[in-house]
Short mmCIF file of C-alpha atoms in Angstrom, two decimals:
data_model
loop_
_atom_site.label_atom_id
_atom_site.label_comp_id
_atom_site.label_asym_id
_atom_site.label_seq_id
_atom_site.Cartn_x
_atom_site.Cartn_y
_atom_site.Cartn_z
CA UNK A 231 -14.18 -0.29 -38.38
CA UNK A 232 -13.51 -3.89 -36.88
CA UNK A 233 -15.59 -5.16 -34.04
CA UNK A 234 -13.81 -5.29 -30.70
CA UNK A 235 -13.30 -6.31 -27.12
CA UNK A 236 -13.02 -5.19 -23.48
CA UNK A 237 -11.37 -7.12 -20.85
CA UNK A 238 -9.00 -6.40 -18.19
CA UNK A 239 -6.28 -8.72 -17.52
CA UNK A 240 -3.31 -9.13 -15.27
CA UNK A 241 -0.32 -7.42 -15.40
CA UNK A 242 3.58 -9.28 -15.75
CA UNK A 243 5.30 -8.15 -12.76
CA UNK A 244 2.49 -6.64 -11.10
CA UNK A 245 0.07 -9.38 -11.13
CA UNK A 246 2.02 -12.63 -12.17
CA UNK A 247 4.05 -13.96 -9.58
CA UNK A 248 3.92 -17.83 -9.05
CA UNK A 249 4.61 -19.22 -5.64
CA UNK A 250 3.19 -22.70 -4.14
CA UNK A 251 1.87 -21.24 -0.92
CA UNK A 252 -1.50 -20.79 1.12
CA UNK A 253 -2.57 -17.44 0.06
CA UNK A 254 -5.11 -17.41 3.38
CA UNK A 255 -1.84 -16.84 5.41
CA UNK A 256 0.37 -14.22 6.24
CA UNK A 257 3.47 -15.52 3.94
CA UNK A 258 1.07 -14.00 0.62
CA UNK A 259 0.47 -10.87 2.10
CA UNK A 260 3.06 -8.39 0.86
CA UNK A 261 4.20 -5.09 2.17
CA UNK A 262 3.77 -2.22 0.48
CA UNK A 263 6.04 0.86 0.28
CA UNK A 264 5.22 4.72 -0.36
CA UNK A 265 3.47 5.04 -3.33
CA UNK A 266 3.28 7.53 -6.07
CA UNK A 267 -0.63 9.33 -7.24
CA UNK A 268 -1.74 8.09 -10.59
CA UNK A 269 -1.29 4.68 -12.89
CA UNK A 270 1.95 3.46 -14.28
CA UNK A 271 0.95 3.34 -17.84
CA UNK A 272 2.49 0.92 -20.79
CA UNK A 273 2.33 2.01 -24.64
CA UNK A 274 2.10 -0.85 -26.83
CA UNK A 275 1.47 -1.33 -30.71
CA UNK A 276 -1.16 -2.81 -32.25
CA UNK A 277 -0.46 -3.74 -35.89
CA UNK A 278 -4.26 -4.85 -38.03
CA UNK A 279 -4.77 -6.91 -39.29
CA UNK A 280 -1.34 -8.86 -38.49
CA UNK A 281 -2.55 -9.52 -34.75
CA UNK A 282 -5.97 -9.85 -35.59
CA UNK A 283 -4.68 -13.10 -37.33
CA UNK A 284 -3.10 -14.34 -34.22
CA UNK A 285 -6.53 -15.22 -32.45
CA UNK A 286 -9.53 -13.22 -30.76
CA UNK A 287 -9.87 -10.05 -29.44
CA UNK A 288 -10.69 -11.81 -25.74
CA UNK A 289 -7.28 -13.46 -26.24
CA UNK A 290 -5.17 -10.30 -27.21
CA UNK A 291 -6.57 -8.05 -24.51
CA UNK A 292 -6.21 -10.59 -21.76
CA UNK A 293 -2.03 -12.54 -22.61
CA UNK A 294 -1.35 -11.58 -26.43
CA UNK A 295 -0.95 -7.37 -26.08
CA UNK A 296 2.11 -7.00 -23.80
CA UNK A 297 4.78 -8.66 -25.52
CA UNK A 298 8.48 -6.96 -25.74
CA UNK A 299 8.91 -6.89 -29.29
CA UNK A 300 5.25 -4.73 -28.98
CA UNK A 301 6.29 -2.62 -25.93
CA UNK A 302 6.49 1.52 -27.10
CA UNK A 303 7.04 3.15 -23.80
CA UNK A 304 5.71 3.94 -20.36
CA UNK A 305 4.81 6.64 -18.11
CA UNK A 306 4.08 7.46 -14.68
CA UNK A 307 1.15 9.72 -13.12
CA UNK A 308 -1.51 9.17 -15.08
CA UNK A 309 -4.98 9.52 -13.66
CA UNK A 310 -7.17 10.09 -16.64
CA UNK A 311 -7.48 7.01 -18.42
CA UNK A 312 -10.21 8.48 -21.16
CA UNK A 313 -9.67 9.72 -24.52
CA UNK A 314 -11.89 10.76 -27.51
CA UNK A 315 -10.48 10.39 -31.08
CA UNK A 316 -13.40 10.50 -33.10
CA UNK A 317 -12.59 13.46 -35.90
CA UNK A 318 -10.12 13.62 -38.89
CA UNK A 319 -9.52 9.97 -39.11
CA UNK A 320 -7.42 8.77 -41.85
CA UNK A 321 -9.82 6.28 -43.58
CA UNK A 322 -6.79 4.23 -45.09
CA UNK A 323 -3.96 5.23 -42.94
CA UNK A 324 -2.11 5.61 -39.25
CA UNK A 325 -3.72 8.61 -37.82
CA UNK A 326 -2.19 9.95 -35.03
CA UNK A 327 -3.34 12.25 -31.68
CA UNK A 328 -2.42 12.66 -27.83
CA UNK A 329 -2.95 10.60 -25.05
CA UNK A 330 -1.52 10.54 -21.94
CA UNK A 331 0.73 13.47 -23.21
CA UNK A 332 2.11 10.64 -25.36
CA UNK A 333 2.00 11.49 -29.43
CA UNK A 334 1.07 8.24 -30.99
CA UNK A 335 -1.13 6.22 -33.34
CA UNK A 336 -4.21 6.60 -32.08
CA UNK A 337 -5.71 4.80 -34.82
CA UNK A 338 -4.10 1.54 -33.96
CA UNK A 339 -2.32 1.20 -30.50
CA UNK A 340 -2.57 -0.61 -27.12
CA UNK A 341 -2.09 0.96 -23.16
CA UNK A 342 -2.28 -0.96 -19.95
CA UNK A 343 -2.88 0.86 -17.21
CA UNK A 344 -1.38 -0.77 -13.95
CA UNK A 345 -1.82 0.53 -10.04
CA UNK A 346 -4.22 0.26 -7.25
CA UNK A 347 -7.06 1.70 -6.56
CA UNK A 348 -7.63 3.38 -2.84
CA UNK A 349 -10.86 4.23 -1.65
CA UNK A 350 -11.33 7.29 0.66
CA UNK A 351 -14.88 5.96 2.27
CA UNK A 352 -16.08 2.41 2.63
CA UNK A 353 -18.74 0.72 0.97
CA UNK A 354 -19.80 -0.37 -3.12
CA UNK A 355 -17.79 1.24 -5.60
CA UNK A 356 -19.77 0.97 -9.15
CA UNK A 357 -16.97 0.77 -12.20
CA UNK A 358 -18.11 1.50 -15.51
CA UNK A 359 -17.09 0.93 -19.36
CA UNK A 360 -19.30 3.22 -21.24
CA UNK A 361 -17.64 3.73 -25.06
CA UNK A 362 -15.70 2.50 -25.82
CA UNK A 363 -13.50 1.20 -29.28
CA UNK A 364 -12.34 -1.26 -29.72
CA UNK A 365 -12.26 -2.85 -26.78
CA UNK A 366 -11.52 -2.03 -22.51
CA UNK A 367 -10.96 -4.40 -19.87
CA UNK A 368 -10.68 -3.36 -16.09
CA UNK A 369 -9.69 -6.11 -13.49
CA UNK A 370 -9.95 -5.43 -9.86
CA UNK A 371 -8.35 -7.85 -6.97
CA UNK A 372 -9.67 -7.57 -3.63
CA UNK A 373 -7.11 -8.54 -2.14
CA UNK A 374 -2.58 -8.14 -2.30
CA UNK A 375 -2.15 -11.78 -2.03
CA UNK A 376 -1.61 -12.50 -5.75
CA UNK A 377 1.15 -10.20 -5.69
CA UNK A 378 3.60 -12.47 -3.62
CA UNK A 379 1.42 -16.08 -4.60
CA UNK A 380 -0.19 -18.16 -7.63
CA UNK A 381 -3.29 -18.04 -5.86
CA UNK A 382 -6.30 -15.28 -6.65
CA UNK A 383 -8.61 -15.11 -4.34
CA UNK A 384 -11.36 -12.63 -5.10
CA UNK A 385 -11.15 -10.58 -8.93
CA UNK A 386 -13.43 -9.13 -10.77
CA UNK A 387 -12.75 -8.59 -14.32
CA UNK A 388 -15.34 -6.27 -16.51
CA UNK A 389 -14.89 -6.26 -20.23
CA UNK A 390 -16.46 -4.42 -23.22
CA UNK A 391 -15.15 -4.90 -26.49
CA UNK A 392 -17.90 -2.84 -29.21
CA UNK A 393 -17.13 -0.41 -31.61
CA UNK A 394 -18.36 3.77 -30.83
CA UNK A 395 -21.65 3.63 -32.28
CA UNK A 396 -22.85 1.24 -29.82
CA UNK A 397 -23.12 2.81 -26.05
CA UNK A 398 -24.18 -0.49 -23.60
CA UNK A 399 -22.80 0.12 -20.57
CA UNK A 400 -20.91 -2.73 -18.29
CA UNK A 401 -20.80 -2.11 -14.95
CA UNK A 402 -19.96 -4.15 -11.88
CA UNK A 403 -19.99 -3.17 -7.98
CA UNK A 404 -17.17 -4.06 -5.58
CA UNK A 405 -17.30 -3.72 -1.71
CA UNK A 406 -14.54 -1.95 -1.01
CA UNK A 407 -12.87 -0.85 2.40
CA UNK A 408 -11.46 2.95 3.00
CA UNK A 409 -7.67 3.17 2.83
CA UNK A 410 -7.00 -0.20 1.48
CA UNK A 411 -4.97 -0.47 -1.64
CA UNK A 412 -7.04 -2.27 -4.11
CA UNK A 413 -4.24 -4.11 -7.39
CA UNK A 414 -6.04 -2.50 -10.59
CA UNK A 415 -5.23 -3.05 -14.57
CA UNK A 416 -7.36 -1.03 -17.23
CA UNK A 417 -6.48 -2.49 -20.63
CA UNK A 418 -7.50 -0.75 -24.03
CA UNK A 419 -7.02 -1.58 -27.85
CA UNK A 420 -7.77 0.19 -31.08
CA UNK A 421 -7.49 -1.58 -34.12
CA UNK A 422 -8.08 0.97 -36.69
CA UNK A 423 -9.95 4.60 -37.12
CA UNK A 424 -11.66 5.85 -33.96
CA UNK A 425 -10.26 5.62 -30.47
CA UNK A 426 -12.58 5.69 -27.81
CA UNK A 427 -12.46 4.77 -23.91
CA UNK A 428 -15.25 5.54 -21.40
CA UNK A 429 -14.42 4.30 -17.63
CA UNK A 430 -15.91 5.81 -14.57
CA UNK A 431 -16.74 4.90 -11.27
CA UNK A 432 -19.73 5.37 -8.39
CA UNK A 433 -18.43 6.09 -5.03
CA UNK A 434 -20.84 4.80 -2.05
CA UNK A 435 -21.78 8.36 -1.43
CA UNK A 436 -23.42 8.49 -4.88
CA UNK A 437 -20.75 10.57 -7.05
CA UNK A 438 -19.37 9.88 -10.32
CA UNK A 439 -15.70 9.99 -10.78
CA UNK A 440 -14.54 10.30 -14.40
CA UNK A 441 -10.86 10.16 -13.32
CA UNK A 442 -9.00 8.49 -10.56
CA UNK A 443 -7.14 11.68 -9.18
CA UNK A 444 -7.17 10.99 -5.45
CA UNK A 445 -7.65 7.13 -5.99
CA UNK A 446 -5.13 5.99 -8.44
CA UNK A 447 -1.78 5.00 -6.65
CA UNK A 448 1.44 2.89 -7.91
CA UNK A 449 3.63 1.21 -5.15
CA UNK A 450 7.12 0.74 -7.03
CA UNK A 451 8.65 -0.95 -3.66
CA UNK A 452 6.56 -4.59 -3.08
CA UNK A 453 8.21 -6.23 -0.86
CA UNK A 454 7.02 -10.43 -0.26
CA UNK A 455 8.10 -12.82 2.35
CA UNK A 456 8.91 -15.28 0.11
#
């Protein structure tokens, strides 16, 4: 079992479009159409120890994961972003399970989840990264204005990258407003063996949410001013 990271990074398309403007001003702010429930997930591979090679954990989870010649498939919909593969692992082999409906390695593979996250009351939002292996990342932007300009204003970025045995929990609270669309990523790796991810989040009223059904949305139509 290799010792791994969490981090949550932006995504290409969603997250990564460079413009030279104030982001303070109207121009960044861009206008979203009807969205869809759930993330927009991306399947990736993750071939060890090749890409460990290539650099660190920190580095693959945050600009090394979602390159083309890596890229598996993609679905819509999802709103359960945890899985548990813990039994009948293939000690020197590609084992393979279900997640996301999706039949794949789950031994050695790599999904970004994309979207934004919608509150239904105002107030702190608590996200946690319990288990996980080998490594999560969740990044959270407070605002749309990266979307349509270079600029980030206000992100917070959570990463855990441990292996299953080891249950520290990382956790960080974000004021968030009801009915505002939140940009989201949830990144997660497995390098060999056992796939874990544990992410869940505290609603200002005090519940736990081990899924985003009701919060996850993806808005296919962004439309900038620029």
């Amino acid at each position: 079992m290799q010792f791994k990271s969490l981090l949550l990074t932006a995504t290409v398309g969603l997250f990564c479009k460079t413009v030279s403007a104030d982001s303070q001003t109207g121009i960044c702010t861009p206008t979203l159409g009807t969205p869809v429930n759930g993330f927009h997930a991306k399947f990736f591979k993750y071939i060890y120890p090749d890409y460990a090679r290539e650099g660190s954990d920190e580095d693959y989870i945050t600009t090394n994961y979602n390159r083309d010649d890596r890229f598996i498939t993609e679905k819509d919909g999802i709103t359960d972003v945890n899985f548990y593969h813990f039994y009948n692992i293939k000690p020197n082999g590609p084992t393979y399970g279900i997640v996301n409906g999706l039949n794949i390695t789950t031994s050695n593979f790599t999904v970004e989840y994309s979207g934004w996250f919608v509150p239904t009351e105002t107030g702190d939002h608590t996200f946690k990264i319990g288990q996980t292996d080998d490594g999560t990342s969740i990044e959270i932007y407070e605002d749309n204005y990266s979307l349509c300009c270079g600029t980030i204003v206000h992100r917070t970025l959570i990463q855990n990258l441990q292996i299953y045995d080891n249950e520290y929990v990382k956790e960080q609270s974000i004021y968030m407003e009801a009915g505002v669309p939140y940009p989201m990523k949830i990144v997660y790796f497995n390098k060999d063996a056992v796939a874990i991810q544990t992410v869940s989040f505290v609603d200002p009223s005090g519940n736990t949410h081990d899924n985003f059904e009701g919060y996850a949305k993806y808005y296919n139509d962004v439309k900038c001013k620029i």
